[in-house]
PDB file of C-alpha atoms and ligand atoms in Angstrom:
ATOM      1  CA  MET A 414     -93.275  77.404  49.266  1.00 73.00           C
ATOM      2  CA  ILE A 415     -89.730  78.641  49.618  1.00 78.00           C
ATOM      3  CA  ASN A 416     -86.867  76.146  48.697  1.00 79.00           C
ATOM      4  CA  VAL A 417     -83.752  76.507  50.747  1.00 77.00           C
ATOM      5  CA  ARG A 418     -81.292  74.204  48.571  1.00 71.00           C
ATOM      6  CA  ARG A 419     -78.616  74.172  51.188  1.00 72.00           C
ATOM      7  CA  ALA A 420     -80.873  72.651  53.723  1.00 70.00           C
ATOM      8  CA  ASN A 421     -82.540  70.642  51.123  1.00 70.00           C
ATOM      9  CA  ALA A 422     -85.937  71.549  52.530  1.00 77.00           C
ATOM     10  CA  ASN A 423     -89.232  73.520  51.553  1.00 85.00           C
ATOM     11  CA  PHE A 424     -90.732  76.141  53.887  1.00 81.00           C
ATOM     12  CA  CYS A 425     -94.100  77.929  53.962  1.00 90.00           C
ATOM     13  CA  ALA A 426     -94.032  81.530  54.349  1.00 91.00           C
ATOM     14  CA  GLU A 427     -94.367  81.656  58.153  1.00 92.00           C
ATOM     15  CA  HIS A 428     -91.815  79.142  58.808  1.00 94.00           C
ATOM     16  CA  PHE A 429     -89.315  80.628  56.254  1.00 96.00           C
ATOM     17  CA  LEU A 430     -89.714  84.050  58.004  1.00 97.00           C
ATOM     18  CA  ARG A 431     -88.936  82.167  61.387  1.00 97.00           C
ATOM     19  CA  LEU A 432     -86.048  80.261  59.743  1.00 96.00           C
ATOM     20  CA  CYS A 433     -84.583  83.781  59.040  1.00 97.00           C
ATOM     21  CA  ARG A 434     -85.145  85.370  62.334  1.00 98.00           C
ATOM     22  CA  ASP A 435     -83.635  82.032  64.074  1.00 98.00           C
ATOM     23  CA  GLN A 436     -80.569  82.275  61.868  1.00 98.00           C
ATOM     24  CA  VAL A 437     -79.951  85.792  62.798  1.00 98.00           C
ATOM     25  CA  ALA A 438     -80.425  84.947  66.523  1.00 98.00           C
ATOM     26  CA  ARG A 439     -78.196  82.012  66.297  1.00 98.00           C
ATOM     27  CA  ALA A 440     -75.368  84.200  64.496  1.00 98.00           C
ATOM     28  CA  ILE A 441     -75.745  86.902  67.211  1.00 98.00           C
ATOM     29  CA  LYS A 442     -75.527  84.265  70.107  1.00 98.00           C
ATOM     30  CA  ASP A 443     -72.698  82.189  68.626  1.00 97.00           C
ATOM     31  CA  PHE A 444     -70.427  85.185  67.787  1.00 97.00           C
ATOM     32  CA  GLN A 445     -71.626  87.401  70.824  1.00 97.00           C
ATOM     33  CA  MET A 446     -72.601  90.055  68.451  1.00 98.00           C
ATOM     34  CA  LEU A 447     -75.112  92.319  70.436  1.00 98.00           C
ATOM     35  CA  SER A 448     -76.429  92.596  73.931  1.00 96.00           C
ATOM     36  CA  SER A 449     -79.923  93.515  74.687  1.00 94.00           C
ATOM     37  CA  THR A 450     -79.019  97.008  75.952  1.00 94.00           C
ATOM     38  CA  ASP A 451     -76.615  98.012  73.000  1.00 96.00           C
ATOM     39  CA  ARG A 452     -77.500 100.848  71.058  1.00 96.00           C
ATOM     40  CA  VAL A 453     -77.207  99.597  67.502  1.00 98.00           C
ATOM     41  CA  LEU A 454     -76.635 101.720  64.273  1.00 98.00           C
ATOM     42  CA  VAL A 455     -77.577  99.823  61.091  1.00 98.00           C
ATOM     43  CA  ALA A 456     -75.864 100.727  57.905  1.00 98.00           C
ATOM     44  CA  VAL A 457     -78.682 101.039  55.439  1.00 98.00           C
ATOM     45  CA  SER A 458     -78.281 101.261  51.683  1.00 97.00           C
ATOM     46  CA  GLY A 459     -81.866 100.723  50.569  1.00 97.00           C
ATOM     47  CA  GLY A 460     -81.068  97.471  49.355  1.00 97.00           C
ATOM     48  CA  LYS A 461     -82.514  94.060  50.460  1.00 98.00           C
ATOM     49  CA  ASP A 462     -79.887  92.976  52.872  1.00 98.00           C
ATOM     50  CA  SER A 463     -79.687  96.078  55.065  1.00 98.00           C
ATOM     51  CA  LEU A 464     -83.426  96.734  55.208  1.00 98.00           C
ATOM     52  CA  ALA A 465     -83.932  93.100  56.051  1.00 98.00           C
ATOM     53  CA  VAL A 466     -81.260  92.970  58.935  1.00 98.00           C
ATOM     54  CA  TRP A 467     -82.869  96.180  60.283  1.00 98.00           C
ATOM     55  CA  ASP A 468     -86.338  94.543  60.265  1.00 98.00           C
ATOM     56  CA  ILE A 469     -85.021  91.410  61.983  1.00 98.00           C
ATOM     57  CA  LEU A 470     -83.217  93.100  64.684  1.00 98.00           C
ATOM     58  CA  LEU A 471     -86.252  95.171  65.558  1.00 98.00           C
ATOM     59  CA  GLN A 472     -88.303  91.939  65.625  1.00 97.00           C
ATOM     60  CA  LEU A 473     -85.720  90.207  67.927  1.00 98.00           C
ATOM     61  CA  GLY A 474     -86.181  93.388  70.452  1.00 97.00           C
ATOM     62  CA  TYR A 475     -82.927  95.341  69.830  1.00 97.00           C
ATOM     63  CA  GLN A 476     -82.752  99.217  69.623  1.00 95.00           C
ATOM     64  CA  ALA A 477     -81.707  99.866  66.424  1.00 98.00           C
ATOM     65  CA  ASP A 478     -81.447 103.091  64.260  1.00 98.00           C
ATOM     66  CA  GLY A 479     -80.333 103.246  60.598  1.00 98.00           C
ATOM     67  CA  LEU A 480     -77.588 105.285  58.852  1.00 98.00           C
ATOM     68  CA  TYR A 481     -78.022 106.050  55.092  1.00 98.00           C
ATOM     69  CA  LEU A 482     -74.918 107.361  53.287  1.00 98.00           C
ATOM     70  CA  GLY A 483     -75.587 109.450  50.297  1.00 97.00           C
ATOM     71  CA  LEU A 484     -72.775 108.692  47.750  1.00 97.00           C
ATOM     72  CA  GLY A 485     -73.689 110.906  44.956  1.00 96.00           C
ATOM     73  CA  ILE A 486     -74.035 108.146  42.495  1.00 96.00           C
ATOM     74  CA  GLY A 487     -76.628 109.806  40.170  1.00 94.00           C
ATOM     75  CA  ASP A 488     -80.212 108.326  39.941  1.00 95.00           C
ATOM     76  CA  TYR A 489     -78.924 105.198  41.783  1.00 96.00           C
ATOM     77  CA  SER A 490     -78.187 107.241  45.029  1.00 96.00           C
ATOM     78  CA  ASP A 491     -81.570 109.356  44.688  1.00 95.00           C
ATOM     79  CA  SER A 492     -83.562 106.325  44.392  1.00 97.00           C
ATOM     80  CA  SER A 493     -81.739 103.986  47.054  1.00 98.00           C
ATOM     81  CA  GLY A 494     -82.119 106.875  49.486  1.00 98.00           C
ATOM     82  CA  ALA A 495     -86.052 107.089  48.829  1.00 98.00           C
ATOM     83  CA  PHE A 496     -86.223 103.199  49.716  1.00 98.00           C
ATOM     84  CA  ALA A 497     -84.265 103.748  52.908  1.00 98.00           C
ATOM     85  CA  ARG A 498     -86.432 106.720  53.849  1.00 98.00           C
ATOM     86  CA  SER A 499     -89.738 105.030  53.205  1.00 97.00           C
ATOM     87  CA  PHE A 500     -88.819 102.021  55.146  1.00 98.00           C
ATOM     88  CA  ALA A 501     -88.075 104.123  58.183  1.00 98.00           C
ATOM     89  CA  ASP A 502     -91.038 106.671  57.759  1.00 98.00           C
ATOM     90  CA  GLU A 503     -93.540 103.662  57.288  1.00 97.00           C
ATOM     91  CA  ARG A 504     -92.230 102.186  60.445  1.00 97.00           C
ATOM     92  CA  GLY A 505     -91.605 105.521  62.664  1.00 97.00           C
ATOM     93  CA  LEU A 506     -87.875 104.576  62.836  1.00 98.00           C
ATOM     94  CA  SER A 507     -84.833 106.974  63.292  1.00 98.00           C
ATOM     95  CA  LEU A 508     -82.810 107.186  60.154  1.00 98.00           C
ATOM     96  CA  LEU A 509     -79.645 109.194  60.206  1.00 98.00           C
ATOM     97  CA  GLU A 510     -78.289 110.664  56.928  1.00 98.00           C
ATOM     98  CA  VAL A 511     -74.927 111.595  55.847  1.00 97.00           C
ATOM     99  CA  ASP A 512     -74.604 113.062  52.250  1.00 97.00           C
ATOM    100  CA  LEU A 513     -71.278 113.043  50.686  1.00 96.00           C
ATOM    101  CA  PRO A 514     -71.503 115.875  48.388  1.00 96.00           C
ATOM    102  CA  ARG A 515     -73.449 118.110  50.854  1.00 96.00           C
ATOM    103  CA  ASP A 516     -71.468 117.322  53.842  1.00 96.00           C
ATOM    104  CA  HIS A 517     -67.833 116.806  52.377  1.00 96.00           C
ATOM    105  CA  GLY A 518     -68.082 118.550  49.086  1.00 95.00           C
ATOM    106  CA  PHE A 519     -67.498 115.614  46.602  1.00 96.00           C
ATOM    107  CA  ASP A 520     -69.287 112.538  45.239  1.00 96.00           C
ATOM    108  CA  ILE A 521     -67.920 109.050  44.560  1.00 96.00           C
ATOM    109  CA  PRO A 522     -67.548 109.274  40.814  1.00 95.00           C
ATOM    110  CA  THR A 523     -65.596 112.451  40.873  1.00 92.00           C
ATOM    111  CA  GLY A 524     -63.566 111.494  44.156  1.00 93.00           C
ATOM    112  CA  ALA A 525     -62.524 108.233  42.651  1.00 93.00           C
ATOM    113  CA  ALA A 526     -61.431 109.834  39.483  1.00 93.00           C
ATOM    114  CA  ALA A 527     -59.625 112.515  41.082  1.00 91.00           C
ATOM    115  CA  ALA A 528     -57.776 110.105  43.461  1.00 89.00           C
ATOM    116  CA  LYS A 529     -57.213 107.668  40.580  1.00 90.00           C
ATOM    117  CA  ARG A 530     -58.878 104.747  42.543  1.00 88.00           C
ATOM    118  CA  VAL A 531     -61.349 102.312  41.181  1.00 90.00           C
ATOM    119  CA  PRO A 532     -64.810 103.713  42.343  1.00 92.00           C
ATOM    120  CA  CYS A 533     -65.522 100.829  44.680  1.00 92.00           C
ATOM    121  CA  SER A 534     -62.397 101.293  46.548  1.00 91.00           C
ATOM    122  CA  ALA A 535     -63.077 105.026  47.133  1.00 95.00           C
ATOM    123  CA  CYS A 536     -66.614 104.291  48.012  1.00 95.00           C
ATOM    124  CA  GLY A 537     -65.637 101.493  50.486  1.00 94.00           C
ATOM    125  CA  LEU A 538     -63.083 103.567  52.384  1.00 94.00           C
ATOM    126  CA  SER A 539     -65.593 106.549  52.493  1.00 96.00           C
ATOM    127  CA  LYS A 540     -68.272 104.266  53.869  1.00 96.00           C
ATOM    128  CA  ARG A 541     -66.080 102.590  56.582  1.00 94.00           C
ATOM    129  CA  HIS A 542     -64.871 106.179  57.705  1.00 95.00           C
ATOM    130  CA  LEU A 543     -68.442 107.701  57.654  1.00 96.00           C
ATOM    131  CA  PHE A 544     -70.144 104.731  59.501  1.00 96.00           C
ATOM    132  CA  ASP A 545     -67.246 104.981  62.227  1.00 94.00           C
ATOM    133  CA  GLU A 546     -67.493 108.477  62.493  1.00 94.00           C
ATOM    134  CA  ALA A 547     -71.389 108.608  62.877  1.00 96.00           C
ATOM    135  CA  ALA A 548     -71.306 105.559  65.476  1.00 95.00           C
ATOM    136  CA  ARG A 549     -68.810 107.330  67.529  1.00 92.00           C
ATOM    137  CA  SER A 550     -70.421 110.889  67.380  1.00 93.00           C
ATOM    138  CA  GLY A 551     -73.991 109.511  67.862  1.00 95.00           C
ATOM    139  CA  GLY A 552     -72.736 107.289  71.073  1.00 94.00           C
ATOM    140  CA  TYR A 553     -73.714 103.993  69.346  1.00 96.00           C
ATOM    141  CA  ASP A 554     -72.358 100.706  70.943  1.00 95.00           C
ATOM    142  CA  VAL A 555     -72.244  98.728  67.522  1.00 97.00           C
ATOM    143  CA  VAL A 556     -72.413  99.129  63.766  1.00 98.00           C
ATOM    144  CA  VAL A 557     -74.430  96.526  61.842  1.00 98.00           C
ATOM    145  CA  THR A 558     -74.054  95.676  58.315  1.00 98.00           C
ATOM    146  CA  GLY A 559     -76.151  93.691  55.966  1.00 98.00           C
ATOM    147  CA  HIS A 560     -73.257  91.336  54.547  1.00 98.00           C
ATOM    148  CA  ASN A 561     -74.639  87.954  53.940  1.00 98.00           C
ATOM    149  CA  LEU A 562     -73.131  84.602  53.377  1.00 98.00           C
ATOM    150  CA  ASP A 563     -72.783  85.145  49.602  1.00 98.00           C
ATOM    151  CA  ASP A 564     -70.871  88.472  50.240  1.00 97.00           C
ATOM    152  CA  GLU A 565     -68.522  86.993  52.986  1.00 98.00           C
ATOM    153  CA  ALA A 566     -67.694  83.970  50.939  1.00 98.00           C
ATOM    154  CA  ALA A 567     -66.829  85.963  47.835  1.00 97.00           C
ATOM    155  CA  VAL A 568     -64.636  88.237  49.907  1.00 97.00           C
ATOM    156  CA  LEU A 569     -63.035  85.324  51.477  1.00 98.00           C
ATOM    157  CA  PHE A 570     -62.624  83.724  48.146  1.00 98.00           C
ATOM    158  CA  GLY A 571     -60.804  86.828  46.801  1.00 97.00           C
ATOM    159  CA  ASN A 572     -58.438  87.169  49.944  1.00 96.00           C
ATOM    160  CA  VAL A 573     -57.518  83.362  49.616  1.00 97.00           C
ATOM    161  CA  LEU A 574     -56.864  83.785  45.796  1.00 96.00           C
ATOM    162  CA  HIS A 575     -54.271  86.530  46.727  1.00 95.00           C
ATOM    163  CA  TRP A 576     -53.379  85.453  50.171  1.00 95.00           C
ATOM    164  CA  GLN A 577     -54.191  88.875  51.656  1.00 92.00           C
ATOM    165  CA  ALA A 578     -53.008  87.496  55.253  1.00 90.00           C
ATOM    166  CA  ASP A 579     -53.905  91.009  57.088  1.00 86.00           C
ATOM    167  CA  TYR A 580     -57.450  90.863  55.445  1.00 91.00           C
ATOM    168  CA  LEU A 581     -58.019  87.331  56.175  1.00 94.00           C
ATOM    169  CA  GLY A 582     -56.956  87.875  60.193  1.00 91.00           C
ATOM    170  CA  ARG A 583     -59.796  90.495  59.793  1.00 90.00           C
ATOM    171  CA  GLN A 584     -62.459  88.698  58.060  1.00 92.00           C
ATOM    172  CA  LEU A 585     -64.689  87.860  61.104  1.00 95.00           C
ATOM    173  CA  PRO A 586     -68.477  88.229  61.574  1.00 97.00           C
ATOM    174  CA  VAL A 587     -67.543  90.344  64.596  1.00 96.00           C
ATOM    175  CA  LEU A 588     -64.795  92.988  65.198  1.00 94.00           C
ATOM    176  CA  PRO A 589     -64.589  94.250  68.586  1.00 92.00           C
ATOM    177  CA  ALA A 590     -64.215  97.978  69.444  1.00 91.00           C
ATOM    178  CA  ARG A 591     -60.742  99.007  69.581  1.00 82.00           C
ATOM    179  CA  HIS A 592     -57.996 101.444  68.239  1.00 78.00           C
ATOM    180  CA  GLY A 593     -60.826 104.004  67.991  1.00 76.00           C
ATOM    181  CA  PHE A 594     -63.115 101.921  65.718  1.00 84.00           C
ATOM    182  CA  PRO A 595     -66.583 100.896  66.944  1.00 91.00           C
ATOM    183  CA  LYS A 596     -67.707  97.364  67.180  1.00 96.00           C
ATOM    184  CA  LYS A 597     -68.674  96.004  64.059  1.00 97.00           C
ATOM    185  CA  VAL A 598     -70.925  92.809  63.276  1.00 98.00           C
ATOM    186  CA  LYS A 599     -72.669  91.057  60.289  1.00 98.00           C
ATOM    187  CA  PRO A 600     -75.594  89.106  61.803  1.00 98.00           C
ATOM    188  CA  LEU A 601     -76.693  87.827  58.099  1.00 98.00           C
ATOM    189  CA  VAL A 602     -73.826  85.678  57.859  1.00 98.00           C
ATOM    190  CA  ARG A 603     -75.956  82.406  58.132  1.00 98.00           C
ATOM    191  CA  LEU A 604     -78.157  83.526  55.308  1.00 98.00           C
ATOM    192  CA  GLY A 605     -77.947  83.988  51.441  1.00 96.00           C
ATOM    193  CA  GLU A 606     -78.622  86.491  48.713  1.00 95.00           C
ATOM    194  CA  ARG A 607     -81.818  84.646  47.577  1.00 94.00           C
ATOM    195  CA  GLU A 608     -83.088  84.100  51.132  1.00 96.00           C
ATOM    196  CA  MET A 609     -82.802  87.645  51.826  1.00 97.00           C
ATOM    197  CA  ALA A 610     -84.704  88.721  48.620  1.00 97.00           C
ATOM    198  CA  ALA A 611     -87.513  86.291  49.549  1.00 97.00           C
ATOM    199  CA  TYR A 612     -87.666  87.551  53.168  1.00 98.00           C
ATOM    200  CA  CYS A 613     -88.151  91.132  51.682  1.00 98.00           C
ATOM    201  CA  VAL A 614     -90.784  89.956  49.416  1.00 97.00           C
ATOM    202  CA  LEU A 615     -92.840  87.969  52.244  1.00 97.00           C
ATOM    203  CA  ARG A 616     -92.516  91.038  54.717  1.00 97.00           C
ATOM    204  CA  GLY A 617     -93.612  93.552  52.239  1.00 97.00           C
ATOM    205  CA  ILE A 618     -90.144  95.351  52.216  1.00 98.00           C
ATOM    206  CA  ASP A 619     -89.642  97.558  49.161  1.00 98.00           C
ATOM    207  CA  TYR A 620     -85.929  97.875  48.303  1.00 98.00           C
ATOM    208  CA  ILE A 621     -83.719  98.970  45.446  1.00 97.00           C
ATOM    209  CA  VAL A 622     -83.268  96.101  42.751  1.00 95.00           C
ATOM    210  CA  GLU A 623     -81.132  97.842  40.610  1.00 93.00           C
ATOM    211  CA  GLU A 624     -77.372  97.278  40.961  1.00 89.00           C
ATOM    212  CA  CYS A 625     -75.053 100.249  41.665  1.00 93.00           C
ATOM    213  CA  PRO A 626     -73.765 101.449  38.154  1.00 93.00           C
ATOM    214  CA  MET A 627     -70.244 101.641  39.495  1.00 91.00           C
ATOM    215  CA  ALA A 628     -70.242  97.855  40.103  1.00 87.00           C
ATOM    216  CA  ALA A 629     -69.715  96.948  36.658  1.00 81.00           C
ATOM    217  CA  GLY A 630     -66.146  94.985  36.296  1.00 77.00           C
ATOM    218  CA  ASN A 631     -66.043  94.701  40.025  1.00 84.00           C
ATOM    219  CA  LYS A 632     -63.838  91.603  40.992  1.00 89.00           C
ATOM    220  CA  HIS A 633     -66.163  90.553  43.745  1.00 90.00           C
ATOM    221  CA  LEU A 634     -69.166  90.042  41.341  1.00 91.00           C
ATOM    222  CA  GLY A 635     -66.901  87.686  39.501  1.00 93.00           C
ATOM    223  CA  TYR A 636     -66.071  85.835  42.780  1.00 96.00           C
ATOM    224  CA  LYS A 637     -69.844  85.542  43.575  1.00 96.00           C
ATOM    225  CA  GLU A 638     -70.447  84.128  40.229  1.00 95.00           C
ATOM    226  CA  ALA A 639     -67.735  81.634  40.435  1.00 97.00           C
ATOM    227  CA  LEU A 640     -69.055  80.462  43.780  1.00 98.00           C
ATOM    228  CA  ASN A 641     -72.582  80.365  42.410  1.00 97.00           C
ATOM    229  CA  ALA A 642     -71.370  77.869  39.815  1.00 98.00           C
ATOM    230  CA  ILE A 643     -69.968  75.738  42.465  1.00 97.00           C
ATOM    231  CA  GLU A 644     -72.994  76.034  44.763  1.00 96.00           C
ATOM    232  CA  ALA A 645     -75.063  74.880  41.854  1.00 95.00           C
ATOM    233  CA  THR A 646     -73.413  71.601  41.572  1.00 96.00           C
ATOM    234  CA  SER A 647     -72.448  71.271  45.346  1.00 96.00           C
ATOM    235  CA  PRO A 648     -75.150  72.920  47.533  1.00 94.00           C
ATOM    236  CA  GLY A 649     -73.837  73.930  50.966  1.00 95.00           C
ATOM    237  CA  SER A 650     -70.059  74.894  49.547  1.00 97.00           C
ATOM    238  CA  LYS A 651     -70.303  78.337  50.489  1.00 97.00           C
ATOM    239  CA  HIS A 652     -71.323  77.628  53.960  1.00 97.00           C
ATOM    240  CA  ASP A 653     -68.710  74.980  54.359  1.00 98.00           C
ATOM    241  CA  PHE A 654     -66.112  77.242  52.737  1.00 98.00           C
ATOM    242  CA  TYR A 655     -66.919  80.395  55.090  1.00 98.00           C
ATOM    243  CA  PHE A 656     -67.672  78.558  58.325  1.00 98.00           C
ATOM    244  CA  GLY A 657     -64.956  76.049  57.749  1.00 98.00           C
ATOM    245  CA  PHE A 658     -62.338  79.085  57.468  1.00 98.00           C
ATOM    246  CA  LEU A 659     -63.791  80.641  60.648  1.00 97.00           C
ATOM    247  CA  ALA A 660     -63.524  77.387  62.566  1.00 97.00           C
ATOM    248  CA  ARG A 661     -60.200  76.099  61.236  1.00 96.00           C
ATOM    249  CA  ALA A 662     -58.146  78.716  59.673  1.00 96.00           C
ATOM    250  CA  SER A 663     -59.012  82.346  60.690  1.00 95.00           C
ATOM    251  CA  ALA A 664     -56.974  82.335  63.849  1.00 94.00           C
ATOM    252  CA  ARG A 665     -54.011  81.520  62.167  1.00 93.00           C
ATOM    253  CA  PHE A 666     -54.063  85.001  60.319  1.00 92.00           C
ATOM    254  CA  THR A 667     -54.526  87.002  63.471  1.00 88.00           C
ATOM    255  CA  PRO A 668     -50.864  87.924  63.944  1.00 83.00           C
ATOM    256  CA  GLU A 669     -50.755  89.620  60.428  1.00 75.00           C
ATOM    257  CA  ALA A 670     -54.013  91.583  61.264  1.00 75.00           C
ATOM    258  CA  GLU A 671     -52.796  92.749  64.708  1.00 78.00           C
ATOM    259  CA  ALA A 672     -49.404  93.742  63.485  1.00 75.00           C
ATOM    260  CA  GLU A 673     -51.228  96.065  61.185  1.00 71.00           C
ATOM    261  CA  GLN A 674     -53.628  97.496  63.960  1.00 73.00           C
ATOM    262  CA  ARG A 675     -50.548  98.037  66.170  1.00 75.00           C
ATOM    263  CA  GLN A 676     -49.306 100.710  63.554  1.00 80.00           C
ATOM    264  CA  LEU A 677     -52.336 102.876  63.816  1.00 87.00           C
ATOM    265  CA  THR A 678     -52.214 106.433  65.021  1.00 89.00           C
ATOM    266  CA  ALA A 679     -54.603 109.345  65.079  1.00 91.00           C
ATOM    267  CA  CYS A 680     -55.242 111.037  61.643  1.00 93.00           C
ATOM    268  CA  GLU A 681     -53.833 114.473  62.037  1.00 94.00           C
ATOM    269  CA  ARG A 682     -56.875 116.145  60.311  1.00 93.00           C
ATOM    270  CA  CYS A 683     -59.880 114.315  61.529  1.00 92.00           C
ATOM    271  CA  GLY A 684     -58.312 112.007  64.550  1.00 90.00           C
ATOM    272  CA  ALA A 685     -59.642 108.778  62.848  1.00 91.00           C
ATOM    273  CA  PRO A 686     -57.452 105.614  63.211  1.00 89.00           C
ATOM    274  CA  THR A 687     -54.760 105.364  60.349  1.00 91.00           C
ATOM    275  CA  PRO A 688     -51.423 103.994  59.550  1.00 88.00           C
ATOM    276  CA  GLY A 689     -50.109 107.103  58.109  1.00 90.00           C
ATOM    277  CA  GLU A 690     -50.341 110.764  59.180  1.00 93.00           C
ATOM    278  CA  VAL A 691     -53.397 111.596  57.219  1.00 95.00           C
ATOM    279  CA  CYS A 692     -56.185 108.903  56.898  1.00 94.00           C
ATOM    280  CA  ALA A 693     -57.422 107.518  53.559  1.00 93.00           C
ATOM    281  CA  PHE A 694     -60.566 109.449  53.693  1.00 95.00           C
ATOM    282  CA  CYS A 695     -59.167 112.948  54.283  1.00 95.00           C
ATOM    283  CA  LYS A 696     -56.525 112.270  51.382  1.00 95.00           C
ATOM    284  CA  LEU A 697     -59.484 111.458  49.078  1.00 95.00           C
ATOM    285  CA  ALA A 698     -61.560 114.500  50.197  1.00 95.00           C
ATOM    286  CA  GLU A 699     -58.566 116.646  49.596  1.00 94.00           C
ATOM    287  CA  ARG A 700     -57.910 115.265  46.139  1.00 93.00           C
ATOM    288  CA  ALA A 701     -61.500 115.424  45.162  1.00 92.00           C
ATOM    289  CA  THR A 702     -62.314 118.783  46.404  1.00 91.00           C
ATOM    290  CA  GLY A 703     -58.700 120.397  46.196  1.00 82.00           C
ATOM    291  CA  VAL A 704     -59.210 121.769  49.763  1.00 71.00           C
ATOM    292  CA  PRO A 705     -57.374 120.299  52.745  1.00 68.00           C
ATOM    293  CA  VAL A 706     -60.183 118.895  54.975  1.00 60.00           C
ATOM    294  CA  GLN A 707     -60.506 120.255  58.618  1.00 57.00           C
ATOM    295  CA  LEU A 708     -63.193 118.055  59.936  1.00 50.00           C
ATOM    296  CA  GLY A 709     -62.336 118.957  63.631  1.00 47.00           C
ATOM    297  CA  ARG A 710     -60.157 116.730  65.823  1.00 45.00           C
ATOM    298  CA  ARG A 711     -61.558 114.291  67.993  1.00 42.00           C
ATOM    299  CA  SER A 712     -61.103 114.758  71.677  1.00 37.00           C
TER     300      SER A 712
HETATM  301  S1  Q46 B1720     -72.280 101.426  46.301  1.00 91.98           S
HETATM  302 FE1  Q46 B1720     -69.977 101.859  46.441  1.00 91.98          FE
HETATM  303 FE2  Q46 B1720     -71.032  99.391  46.182  1.00 91.98          FE
HETATM  304 FE3  Q46 B1720     -71.399 101.168  44.247  1.00 91.98          FE
HETATM  305  S2  Q46 B1720     -69.314 102.114  44.153  1.00 91.98           S
HETATM  306 FE4  Q46 B1720     -68.949 100.011  44.554  1.00 91.98          FE
HETATM  307  S3  Q46 B1720     -68.762  99.906  46.753  1.00 91.98           S
HETATM  308  S4  Q46 B1720     -70.793  98.974  43.837  1.00 91.98           S
HETATM  309  S5  Q46 B1720     -71.718  98.005  47.594  1.00 91.98           S
HETATM  310 ZN1   ZN B1721     -58.758 111.851  58.630  1.00 91.98          ZN
END
């Protein structure tokens, strides 16, 4: 039996798996995330959420390939890549790979140190850039990420604590394609972390359990712990916080987010949308390698 506290109910394995699929199908429908003809690219980390969302999308009949980014974070990257590859190989799926050290000449630990950024900031901007680039060059209609309700509630908590108006205006389960960015969607927003772990166990999906070693001290983890403490005494709080924000407050921040997007131009090195002349990824790569990057302009 699997207990879903938020719903105050117990499920057998078969019904729990159906619940997960139904919640994803409902998120896709409610937020118009995908159409049946879309070519979908799933950002796969080797962790439970990204492998589960890939598995569920395939079961729901979508055409979905995976993209794994090698970030050069020592053993963690070696082993997360192995989980992503074996998931794809066992099921005959197509997994694209971009390797930061091999393809761009630097890894996250050295790149972050050279640019004097915290690792997760250098990593986050690299991941966004490389997912966008792979989707554009591969002709994909939409990028799917495995962000779940716990992730989104924690990000929202941080954005509210610091009143990051432009981030709040973009914190949506669907970002449409525009200004050169591909459409991005988060089909797991109706499911939590515990549910995704249980889903993987029941479906026989092997995933990397260790946390990234660079996550220590990450503010996001602190926000998750704070919300877990609230959820323990008041089940359903994360869901109400996040979905209440989407229904009642998110649109109030749209003007700030749009003002930021209007300032975007094409990066003079790689053509990616950026508020400055050179995008954050090209600046990071330049600081990390000491070589100005020439990735080839977009047409
Ligand atoms: S991989 Fe990258 Fe995460 Fe590691 S360095 Fe931070 S952002 S914690 S999801
Ligand atoms: Zn660039």
